[in-house]
Coordinates of C-alpha atoms in Angstrom, one line a residue:
M4 CA 7.6 3.0 29.8
D5 CA 11.4 3.5 30.5
T6 CA 13.6 4.3 27.6
L7 CA 15.0 1.1 26.0
P8 CA 18.2 0.9 23.9
A9 CA 17.6 1.9 20.3
W10 CA 17.2 -0.9 17.8
P11 CA 20.6 -2.7 17.4
K12 CA 22.8 -2.0 14.4
G13 CA 21.3 -3.6 11.3
K14 CA 18.9 -2.8 8.5
K15 CA 15.5 -1.3 8.9
L16 CA 13.5 -2.5 5.9
V17 CA 10.2 -1.1 4.7
H18 CA 8.0 -3.8 3.2
L19 CA 6.2 -3.0 0.0
D20 CA 3.4 -5.4 -0.5
L21 CA 2.3 -5.1 -4.1
K22 CA -0.3 -7.9 -4.2
G23 CA -2.9 -5.2 -4.0
A24 CA -3.2 -1.4 -4.6
P25 CA 0.2 -1.1 -6.4
P26 CA 1.2 2.5 -6.3
R27 CA 1.7 4.3 -9.6
I28 CA 5.4 4.6 -10.4
D29 CA 5.4 8.3 -10.0
Y30 CA 3.9 7.9 -6.6
L31 CA 6.8 5.7 -5.6
H32 CA 9.4 8.1 -6.8
K33 CA 9.6 11.5 -8.4
V34 CA 12.4 14.1 -8.2
I35 CA 11.3 17.6 -7.4
A36 CA 12.7 20.8 -9.0
P37 CA 15.7 22.4 -7.3
L38 CA 13.9 25.7 -6.5
T39 CA 11.0 23.7 -4.9
Y40 CA 13.6 21.8 -2.9
L41 CA 15.2 25.0 -1.6
F42 CA 11.8 26.4 -0.7
L43 CA 10.9 23.3 1.3
I44 CA 14.3 23.5 3.2
C45 CA 13.3 27.0 4.2
V46 CA 9.9 25.8 5.4
L47 CA 11.4 23.0 7.4
N48 CA 13.9 25.3 9.0
A49 CA 11.1 27.6 10.0
R50 CA 9.4 24.6 11.7
G51 CA 12.5 24.1 13.9
L52 CA 14.0 21.2 12.0
S53 CA 17.7 22.2 11.9
D54 CA 19.0 18.7 11.0
L55 CA 17.8 18.4 7.4
T56 CA 20.1 15.5 6.4
F57 CA 17.0 13.3 6.4
F58 CA 15.3 15.4 3.8
S59 CA 15.9 14.6 0.1
P60 CA 14.9 16.1 -3.2
S61 CA 13.6 12.7 -4.3
L62 CA 10.2 12.9 -2.8
Q63 CA 7.2 10.6 -3.1
L64 CA 7.2 7.3 -1.2
I65 CA 10.8 6.0 -1.7
G66 CA 12.2 9.4 -0.7
I67 CA 9.9 9.6 2.3
F68 CA 10.9 6.1 3.4
S69 CA 14.6 7.1 3.3
S70 CA 13.9 10.5 5.1
L71 CA 12.1 8.7 7.9
G72 CA 15.1 6.4 8.7
A73 CA 14.7 3.3 6.6
D74 CA 17.7 1.5 5.2
G75 CA 16.1 -0.7 2.6
L76 CA 13.0 -2.0 0.9
L77 CA 11.6 -5.5 1.0
V78 CA 9.6 -5.7 -2.2
E79 CA 6.9 -8.4 -2.6
Y80 CA 5.9 -8.1 -6.2
E81 CA 3.5 -11.1 -6.7
D82 CA 1.7 -10.5 -10.0
M83 CA 3.1 -7.0 -10.4
F84 CA 6.4 -8.4 -11.6
P85 CA 6.9 -8.4 -15.4
Y86 CA 7.3 -12.2 -15.7
E87 CA 8.1 -13.3 -19.3
G88 CA 7.8 -16.4 -21.4
E89 CA 5.8 -19.3 -19.9
L90 CA 5.4 -17.3 -16.7
K91 CA 3.7 -14.4 -18.4
V92 CA 0.4 -15.9 -17.2
L93 CA 1.4 -14.8 -13.7
Q94 CA 1.2 -11.1 -14.6
S95 CA -1.8 -9.2 -13.2
T96 CA -4.7 -8.7 -15.6
Q97 CA -6.6 -6.3 -13.3
H98 CA -4.0 -3.6 -14.0
P99 CA -0.7 -3.6 -15.9
P100 CA 2.3 -5.0 -14.0
Y101 CA 5.4 -2.8 -13.6
S102 CA 7.5 -2.8 -16.7
R103 CA 11.1 -4.0 -16.6
E104 CA 12.2 -0.4 -16.9
E105 CA 10.0 0.6 -13.9
V106 CA 11.4 -2.2 -11.8
L107 CA 14.9 -1.1 -12.5
S108 CA 13.9 2.6 -11.9
I109 CA 12.7 1.6 -8.4
Q110 CA 16.1 0.1 -7.6
E111 CA 18.0 3.1 -9.1
V112 CA 16.0 5.6 -7.0
A113 CA 16.3 3.5 -3.9
K114 CA 20.0 3.2 -4.3
S115 CA 20.3 7.0 -4.7
Q116 CA 18.5 7.3 -1.4
G117 CA 20.8 4.8 0.3
L118 CA 18.2 2.0 0.4
E119 CA 19.0 -1.6 -0.3
V120 CA 16.3 -3.5 -2.3
I121 CA 15.5 -7.1 -1.3
P122 CA 12.9 -8.9 -3.6
L123 CA 10.6 -11.3 -1.9
V124 CA 9.3 -14.3 -3.9
Q125 CA 7.0 -16.9 -2.4
T126 CA 8.3 -20.4 -3.1
F127 CA 6.0 -22.8 -1.1
G128 CA 3.0 -21.2 0.7
H129 CA 1.0 -18.1 -0.2
M130 CA 1.3 -19.0 -3.9
E131 CA -2.3 -18.0 -4.6
F132 CA -1.4 -15.7 -7.4
V133 CA 0.3 -18.6 -9.2
L134 CA -1.9 -21.6 -8.4
K135 CA -5.2 -19.7 -9.1
H136 CA -4.5 -20.1 -12.8
K137 CA -6.3 -23.1 -14.4
S138 CA -3.2 -24.3 -16.2
L139 CA -1.4 -24.6 -12.9
W140 CA -4.2 -26.2 -10.8
G141 CA -2.3 -29.5 -10.9
L142 CA 0.5 -28.1 -8.9
R143 CA -1.6 -27.5 -5.7
E144 CA -1.0 -29.6 -2.7
V145 CA -4.7 -30.1 -2.3
G146 CA -7.3 -28.9 -4.9
H147 CA -9.2 -26.6 -2.6
C148 CA -6.2 -24.7 -1.2
L149 CA -4.7 -22.2 -3.7
G150 CA -1.8 -21.2 -1.5
T151 CA 0.3 -24.3 -1.1
L152 CA 2.5 -25.8 -3.8
N153 CA 2.8 -29.6 -4.2
P154 CA 6.4 -30.3 -3.2
H155 CA 6.5 -33.6 -5.1
R156 CA 6.0 -32.3 -8.6
E157 CA 9.1 -31.6 -10.6
E158 CA 7.3 -29.0 -12.7
G159 CA 6.4 -27.1 -9.6
V160 CA 10.0 -26.9 -8.5
R161 CA 11.0 -25.8 -12.0
L162 CA 8.3 -23.1 -11.9
V163 CA 9.7 -21.8 -8.6
E164 CA 13.2 -21.9 -10.0
E165 CA 12.2 -19.9 -13.1
M166 CA 10.3 -17.3 -11.0
L167 CA 13.4 -16.8 -8.9
R168 CA 15.7 -16.6 -11.9
Q169 CA 13.7 -13.9 -13.6
V170 CA 13.4 -11.8 -10.4
V171 CA 17.0 -12.1 -9.4
E172 CA 18.3 -11.3 -12.8
L173 CA 16.2 -8.1 -12.8
H174 CA 17.7 -7.1 -9.5
P175 CA 21.4 -7.0 -10.4
G176 CA 22.4 -4.9 -7.5
S177 CA 20.6 -6.9 -4.8
T178 CA 22.7 -8.8 -2.3
S179 CA 19.8 -10.6 -0.6
L180 CA 16.7 -12.5 -1.6
H181 CA 13.6 -13.4 0.5
I182 CA 12.2 -16.8 -0.4
G183 CA 9.0 -16.6 1.7
A184 CA 7.9 -20.1 2.9
D185 CA 5.4 -18.9 5.6
E186 CA 2.0 -20.4 6.4
V187 CA 2.3 -23.5 4.2
Y188 CA -1.3 -24.6 4.9
L189 CA -2.5 -28.2 4.6
L190 CA 1.0 -29.5 3.8
G191 CA 0.9 -33.3 4.0
E192 CA -2.7 -33.6 3.1
G193 CA -2.3 -34.1 -0.6
E194 CA -2.5 -37.6 -2.1
E195 CA 1.2 -37.7 -3.0
S196 CA 2.2 -36.3 0.4
R197 CA 0.1 -38.9 2.2
R198 CA 1.9 -41.7 0.3
W199 CA 5.3 -40.1 1.1
L200 CA 4.4 -39.8 4.8
S201 CA 3.3 -43.4 4.9
T202 CA 6.9 -44.5 5.1
P203 CA 7.8 -44.9 8.8
G204 CA 9.8 -42.1 10.4
R205 CA 8.8 -39.4 7.9
T206 CA 7.1 -36.3 9.1
V207 CA 5.4 -33.1 7.8
Q208 CA 8.3 -31.2 9.2
Q209 CA 10.7 -33.2 7.1
L210 CA 8.5 -32.7 4.0
F211 CA 8.6 -29.0 4.5
L212 CA 12.4 -28.9 5.0
S213 CA 13.0 -31.1 2.0
H214 CA 11.4 -28.6 -0.4
V215 CA 12.8 -25.5 1.3
T216 CA 16.3 -26.8 1.4
R217 CA 16.1 -27.9 -2.2
V218 CA 15.0 -24.4 -3.3
A219 CA 17.6 -22.7 -1.1
K220 CA 20.4 -24.9 -2.4
G221 CA 19.4 -24.2 -5.9
V222 CA 19.6 -20.5 -5.2
R223 CA 23.1 -20.9 -3.6
E224 CA 24.3 -22.9 -6.6
A225 CA 23.1 -20.3 -9.1
W226 CA 24.1 -17.2 -7.1
P227 CA 26.7 -18.2 -4.5
N228 CA 27.0 -14.6 -3.0
L229 CA 23.3 -14.0 -2.6
N230 CA 22.0 -14.0 1.0
M231 CA 18.7 -15.8 1.5
I232 CA 16.0 -14.9 4.0
M233 CA 12.9 -16.9 4.9
W234 CA 10.0 -16.6 7.3
D235 CA 10.4 -18.6 10.5
D236 CA 6.9 -19.7 11.4
M237 CA 7.0 -23.2 9.9
L238 CA 10.1 -23.9 12.0
R239 CA 8.7 -22.8 15.4
G240 CA 7.5 -26.3 16.4
M241 CA 10.7 -28.1 15.5
D242 CA 13.0 -29.3 18.2
H243 CA 16.8 -28.6 18.5
D244 CA 17.9 -31.7 16.6
T245 CA 15.5 -31.2 13.7
L246 CA 16.6 -27.5 13.3
K247 CA 20.3 -28.4 13.5
G248 CA 19.9 -31.2 11.0
S249 CA 17.5 -29.2 8.8
G250 CA 20.0 -28.5 6.1
L251 CA 19.2 -24.8 6.5
V252 CA 22.2 -24.0 8.8
G253 CA 24.6 -21.7 7.0
L254 CA 22.2 -21.5 4.1
V255 CA 19.4 -19.1 5.1
Q256 CA 18.7 -16.2 7.5
L257 CA 15.5 -16.6 9.5
M258 CA 13.0 -13.7 9.8
L259 CA 10.9 -14.1 12.9
W260 CA 7.6 -12.2 12.5
D261 CA 5.1 -11.1 15.1
Y262 CA 2.8 -8.1 14.6
N263 CA 1.0 -8.2 17.9
P264 CA 1.0 -5.0 20.0
T265 CA 1.2 -7.3 23.1
L266 CA 3.9 -9.6 21.6
D267 CA 5.1 -12.2 24.1
V268 CA 8.6 -10.9 24.8
K269 CA 9.8 -13.9 26.8
N270 CA 8.6 -16.5 24.2
T271 CA 10.1 -14.5 21.3
V272 CA 13.5 -14.3 23.0
Y273 CA 13.3 -18.1 23.7
L274 CA 12.6 -18.7 20.0
L275 CA 15.5 -16.6 18.9
E276 CA 17.8 -18.4 21.4
R277 CA 16.6 -21.8 20.1
Y278 CA 17.3 -20.9 16.5
S279 CA 20.7 -19.5 17.3
G280 CA 21.6 -22.5 19.5
A281 CA 20.8 -24.8 16.6
G282 CA 23.2 -23.0 14.3
L283 CA 20.7 -20.7 12.6
S284 CA 22.5 -17.7 14.0
E285 CA 21.7 -15.0 11.3
L286 CA 18.4 -13.6 12.4
W287 CA 15.9 -10.9 11.5
A288 CA 12.8 -9.5 13.1
A289 CA 9.6 -8.5 11.4
S290 CA 7.2 -6.0 12.8
S291 CA 4.2 -4.3 11.3
F292 CA 3.2 -0.7 10.5
K293 CA 0.0 -1.6 8.7
G294 CA -2.2 -4.4 7.4
S295 CA -2.2 -6.6 10.5
T296 CA -5.1 -5.2 12.6
N297 CA -8.1 -6.7 10.7
V298 CA -8.5 -8.1 7.2
H299 CA -10.8 -5.2 6.2
T300 CA -9.3 -2.3 8.2
C301 CA -9.2 1.0 6.3
V302 CA -7.7 3.5 8.8
T303 CA -4.3 2.7 10.5
S304 CA -3.9 3.0 14.2
T305 CA -0.5 4.4 14.9
Q306 CA -0.5 3.5 18.6
R307 CA -1.2 -0.1 17.9
H308 CA 1.9 -0.4 15.7
V309 CA 4.1 1.7 17.9
D310 CA 3.2 -0.7 20.7
N311 CA 4.3 -3.6 18.5
H312 CA 7.7 -1.9 18.0
L313 CA 8.1 -1.2 21.7
Q314 CA 7.7 -4.9 22.3
W315 CA 10.3 -5.7 19.7
L316 CA 12.7 -3.2 21.5
Q317 CA 12.1 -5.2 24.7
V318 CA 13.0 -8.4 22.8
A319 CA 16.2 -6.8 21.5
A320 CA 17.2 -5.5 24.9
A321 CA 16.7 -9.0 26.5
L322 CA 18.7 -11.0 23.9
P323 CA 22.0 -12.5 25.1
E324 CA 25.2 -11.0 23.6
G325 CA 25.8 -14.0 21.3
I326 CA 22.6 -13.5 19.3
H327 CA 23.1 -11.1 16.4
M328 CA 20.1 -9.5 14.8
L329 CA 20.8 -8.5 11.1
G330 CA 17.9 -6.1 11.1
I331 CA 14.1 -5.6 11.2
A332 CA 11.5 -5.6 8.4
L333 CA 8.6 -3.2 9.1
T334 CA 5.8 -5.0 7.1
G335 CA 3.0 -3.2 5.5
W336 CA 0.5 -5.8 4.3
Q337 CA -1.9 -4.7 1.5
R338 CA -3.9 -7.9 1.7
Y339 CA -3.9 -10.8 4.1
D340 CA -3.5 -13.0 1.0
H341 CA -3.9 -12.6 -2.7
L342 CA -7.7 -13.2 -2.6
S343 CA -8.7 -11.1 0.4
V344 CA -9.9 -7.5 0.5
L345 CA -7.6 -4.5 0.5
C346 CA -6.2 -3.4 3.9
E347 CA -5.2 0.2 4.7
L348 CA -3.7 2.0 1.7
L349 CA -0.1 3.4 2.2
P350 CA -1.1 7.1 2.7
L351 CA -3.2 6.0 5.7
A352 CA -0.2 4.4 7.2
L353 CA 2.6 6.9 6.7
P354 CA 2.2 8.4 10.2
S355 CA 2.4 4.9 11.6
L356 CA 5.5 4.0 9.6
A357 CA 7.2 7.3 10.6
S358 CA 6.3 6.7 14.2
S359 CA 7.4 3.1 14.2
L360 CA 10.8 4.0 12.7
Q361 CA 11.3 6.9 15.2
T362 CA 10.4 4.5 18.0
L363 CA 13.1 2.2 16.9
T364 CA 15.6 5.1 16.7
H365 CA 14.8 6.6 20.1
G366 CA 14.1 3.5 22.1
Q367 CA 10.7 4.9 23.0
F368 CA 7.9 7.0 21.4
S369 CA 9.1 10.0 23.3
P370 CA 7.9 13.6 22.8
E371 CA 11.1 14.1 20.8
A372 CA 10.2 11.2 18.5
Q373 CA 6.6 12.4 18.1
S374 CA 7.8 15.9 17.3
R375 CA 10.2 14.5 14.6
V376 CA 7.2 12.7 13.0
T377 CA 4.8 15.6 13.0
K378 CA 7.4 18.1 11.7
S379 CA 8.8 15.9 9.0
L380 CA 5.3 15.0 7.7
G381 CA 3.8 18.4 8.3
I382 CA 0.9 17.1 10.5
S383 CA -0.6 18.0 13.8
S384 CA -1.1 14.5 15.2
V385 CA 0.6 11.1 14.7
E386 CA -2.8 9.5 14.4
V387 CA -4.2 9.8 10.9
E388 CA -7.7 10.0 12.2
T389 CA -7.0 13.1 14.3
M390 CA -4.5 15.1 12.3
E391 CA -5.8 18.5 11.3
S392 CA -7.3 18.7 7.8
S393 CA -5.1 20.3 5.1
T394 CA -6.2 22.4 2.1
T395 CA -7.6 20.7 -0.9
S396 CA -4.1 20.3 -2.4
D397 CA -1.8 17.4 -1.5
S398 CA 1.4 17.8 0.6
V399 CA 4.9 17.3 -0.7
L400 CA 6.0 16.4 2.9
F401 CA 3.3 13.8 3.1
P402 CA 2.5 12.5 -0.4
G403 CA -1.0 11.1 -0.4
R404 CA -2.2 13.1 2.6
R405 CA -5.3 14.4 0.8
L406 CA -6.4 10.8 0.0
A407 CA -5.7 9.8 3.6
E408 CA -7.9 12.6 4.9
L409 CA -10.7 11.8 2.5
V410 CA -10.7 8.1 3.4
V411 CA -10.8 8.9 7.1
E412 CA -13.8 11.1 6.5
L413 CA -15.6 8.6 4.4
T414 CA -14.9 5.8 6.8
A415 CA -16.4 7.8 9.6
I416 CA -19.5 8.3 7.6
L417 CA -19.7 4.6 6.7
Q418 CA -19.4 3.7 10.4
S419 CA -21.9 6.3 11.6
E420 CA -24.9 5.0 13.5
E421 CA -27.4 6.4 11.0
L422 CA -25.9 4.6 8.1
C423 CA -24.8 1.3 9.7
H424 CA -28.0 0.7 11.5
F425 CA -30.5 2.3 9.1
E426 CA -32.5 -0.9 8.9
D427 CA -32.8 -1.0 12.7
N428 CA -34.4 2.4 13.0
M429 CA -37.9 2.6 14.4
F430 CA -39.7 3.2 11.1
V431 CA -38.0 0.3 9.3
R432 CA -38.5 -2.1 12.2
G433 CA -42.1 -0.8 12.8
W434 CA -43.6 -0.2 9.4
F435 CA -41.2 -1.6 6.8
T436 CA -40.2 -5.1 7.8
P437 CA -39.7 -7.9 5.2
Y438 CA -43.3 -8.9 6.0
H439 CA -44.5 -5.5 4.9
R440 CA -42.3 -5.3 1.9
Q441 CA -43.2 -8.7 0.5
R442 CA -46.9 -8.0 0.7
K443 CA -46.6 -4.3 -0.4
S444 CA -48.6 -3.5 2.7
V445 CA -47.0 -0.4 3.9
S446 CA -47.8 3.1 5.1
P447 CA -47.1 5.4 2.1
L448 CA -46.4 8.2 4.6
I449 CA -43.7 6.1 6.3
A450 CA -42.4 4.8 3.0
Q451 CA -42.0 8.3 1.7
Q452 CA -40.1 9.4 4.8
L453 CA -37.7 6.4 4.5
Q454 CA -37.2 7.0 0.8
S455 CA -36.3 10.6 1.5
Q456 CA -33.8 9.6 4.3
A457 CA -32.2 6.9 2.1
M458 CA -31.9 9.2 -0.9
R459 CA -30.3 11.9 1.3
L460 CA -27.7 9.5 2.8
L461 CA -26.9 7.8 -0.5
A462 CA -26.3 11.2 -2.2
F463 CA -24.0 12.3 0.6
V464 CA -22.0 9.0 0.4
E465 CA -21.8 9.1 -3.4
Q466 CA -20.5 12.6 -3.3
R467 CA -17.7 11.6 -0.8
V468 CA -17.0 8.4 -2.8
A469 CA -16.5 10.5 -6.0
M470 CA -13.9 12.7 -4.1
V471 CA -12.1 9.6 -2.8
K472 CA -11.9 8.0 -6.2
K473 CA -10.7 11.2 -7.9
E474 CA -7.8 11.4 -5.5
M475 CA -7.1 7.7 -5.4
V476 CA -6.6 7.4 -9.2
R477 CA -3.8 10.0 -8.9
L478 CA -1.8 7.5 -6.9
Y479 CA -3.2 4.1 -7.9
P480 CA -4.6 2.4 -10.9
A481 CA -8.3 3.1 -11.6
S482 CA -9.0 -0.6 -11.0
T483 CA -7.7 -0.2 -7.4
A484 CA -10.1 2.7 -6.8
Q485 CA -13.0 0.6 -8.1
E486 CA -12.0 -2.4 -6.1
W487 CA -11.7 -0.3 -2.9
V488 CA -15.2 1.2 -3.3
E489 CA -16.8 -2.2 -4.1
Q490 CA -15.1 -3.8 -1.1
H491 CA -15.4 -1.1 1.5
V492 CA -18.3 1.1 0.5
S493 CA -20.8 -1.1 -1.4
P494 CA -21.5 -3.6 1.3
V495 CA -22.3 -0.8 3.8
V496 CA -24.7 1.0 1.5
A497 CA -26.3 -2.1 0.0
P498 CA -29.0 -2.3 2.7
L499 CA -29.8 1.4 2.2
Q500 CA -30.1 0.8 -1.5
R501 CA -32.5 -2.1 -0.9
V502 CA -34.7 0.0 1.3
L503 CA -34.8 2.7 -1.4
E504 CA -35.7 0.2 -4.1
D505 CA -38.4 -1.4 -1.9
T506 CA -39.9 2.0 -0.9
R507 CA -40.2 2.9 -4.6
A508 CA -41.9 -0.4 -5.4
S509 CA -44.3 -0.1 -2.4
L510 CA -45.3 3.4 -3.3
L511 CA -46.1 2.3 -6.9
E512 CA -48.5 -0.3 -5.3
M513 CA -50.0 1.9 -2.7
V514 CA -50.2 5.4 -4.2
P515 CA -51.8 6.6 -7.5
Q516 CA -49.1 6.8 -10.2
N517 CA -49.1 10.5 -10.7
V518 CA -48.5 11.0 -6.9
S519 CA -45.9 8.2 -6.6
A520 CA -44.0 9.6 -9.6
S521 CA -43.7 13.0 -7.9
M522 CA -42.5 11.2 -4.7
G523 CA -39.9 9.2 -6.6
G524 CA -38.3 12.5 -7.9
Q525 CA -37.8 13.8 -4.4

């Protein structure tokens, strides 16, 4: 691909999705000793990095984000925010939320690194972390959808306003606020919405706009100088007149998101032109550096996300001069929603984030951009799956590297033919089918062989899991490590465990007890 212009002037925000696997505060930021800093400067000089303005003594994630070229953080707290009063019920119970002091410390460190902090608070859709609580069930649009707020209930609006108040007041230095409003599923299907829509001329689009404009106007009234950003997807189907008369013109900045590596450039340019033509001229883009491949992906593909950013560069290059992009948010989703499994952990995606930022800076993922990534992170490859293994210690240039390597290794084992298709091997399919197991009519010789294979594989996996958990709890709460194992390891080894249990039961039925006891100890 030919070199494109670098990303236009504007912010490059790194999205921190804290609705799952919230990093420990000392993984987010920690200042290193001066002598260690000087030593690292010497190391980087030796590696050929003469321009060291990117390198900071404040390491860990926030320092790394800054060193890689980010200008700000888009922080989506969800239940990790220390809500108070009647909203305390929204706090996470799986692990302690960040304290008020920790939230302020994130902002202080970010500011010292030249990073703006923009909090993101969902106000309409994706409110699962709010509406899952029994005391708030009555605020759902429909009973079986936890994500969408009923826009007709005054107590729901007051709840949103109080959430916004607490978050904004704990971010005294922020000049912008993201109010979410994406993927408002099943809007219009609630009983009160059906009654509202029964009046001729009313539409679901108007229903959406009435709630969003009310929330946005409330924010503008309370904090006149605060910029507001919202996701664009619920507006994509609206015509020019609806957009122009939406009440959002001059009130919000739209953030158009598309995480596809084959993003439709022509259609995206058209959308941006439509928004701008309707008066919604302050626009953002949103790309992805992780969490958008598959709901259960564990290992990030750098190339996939670089391709997404190359497409966004084509969009920026094709925009008419009159359209001004305020910046781009590089999203890093930790879950698809509050109730789904964990996606890739941040250490698995640092090479992707670095590569994506350098792609935006250089206008292509050139050898120079790749070299910048590998040297700044101290790795041999931009793909986390193929970078050379380090020592048993972690890397100050790549915080979380050891965990990334262990997860890659364990994922490869879990995806191996022997483990994934253990129940399809010849001996299980030939001599240990459900028919054989139910009737305890098995060949003890075959059962013993299967038992030995299952025990060997399980012991190997358990050893690797222990290593992953030990490293993971250094960076994340213990509950995150347990959740990750139960979601990504347990389902894969469950068939193996069932075979092991069934072989033991069958051997007890088919072999004298003194013999089967010795077999079970193998």
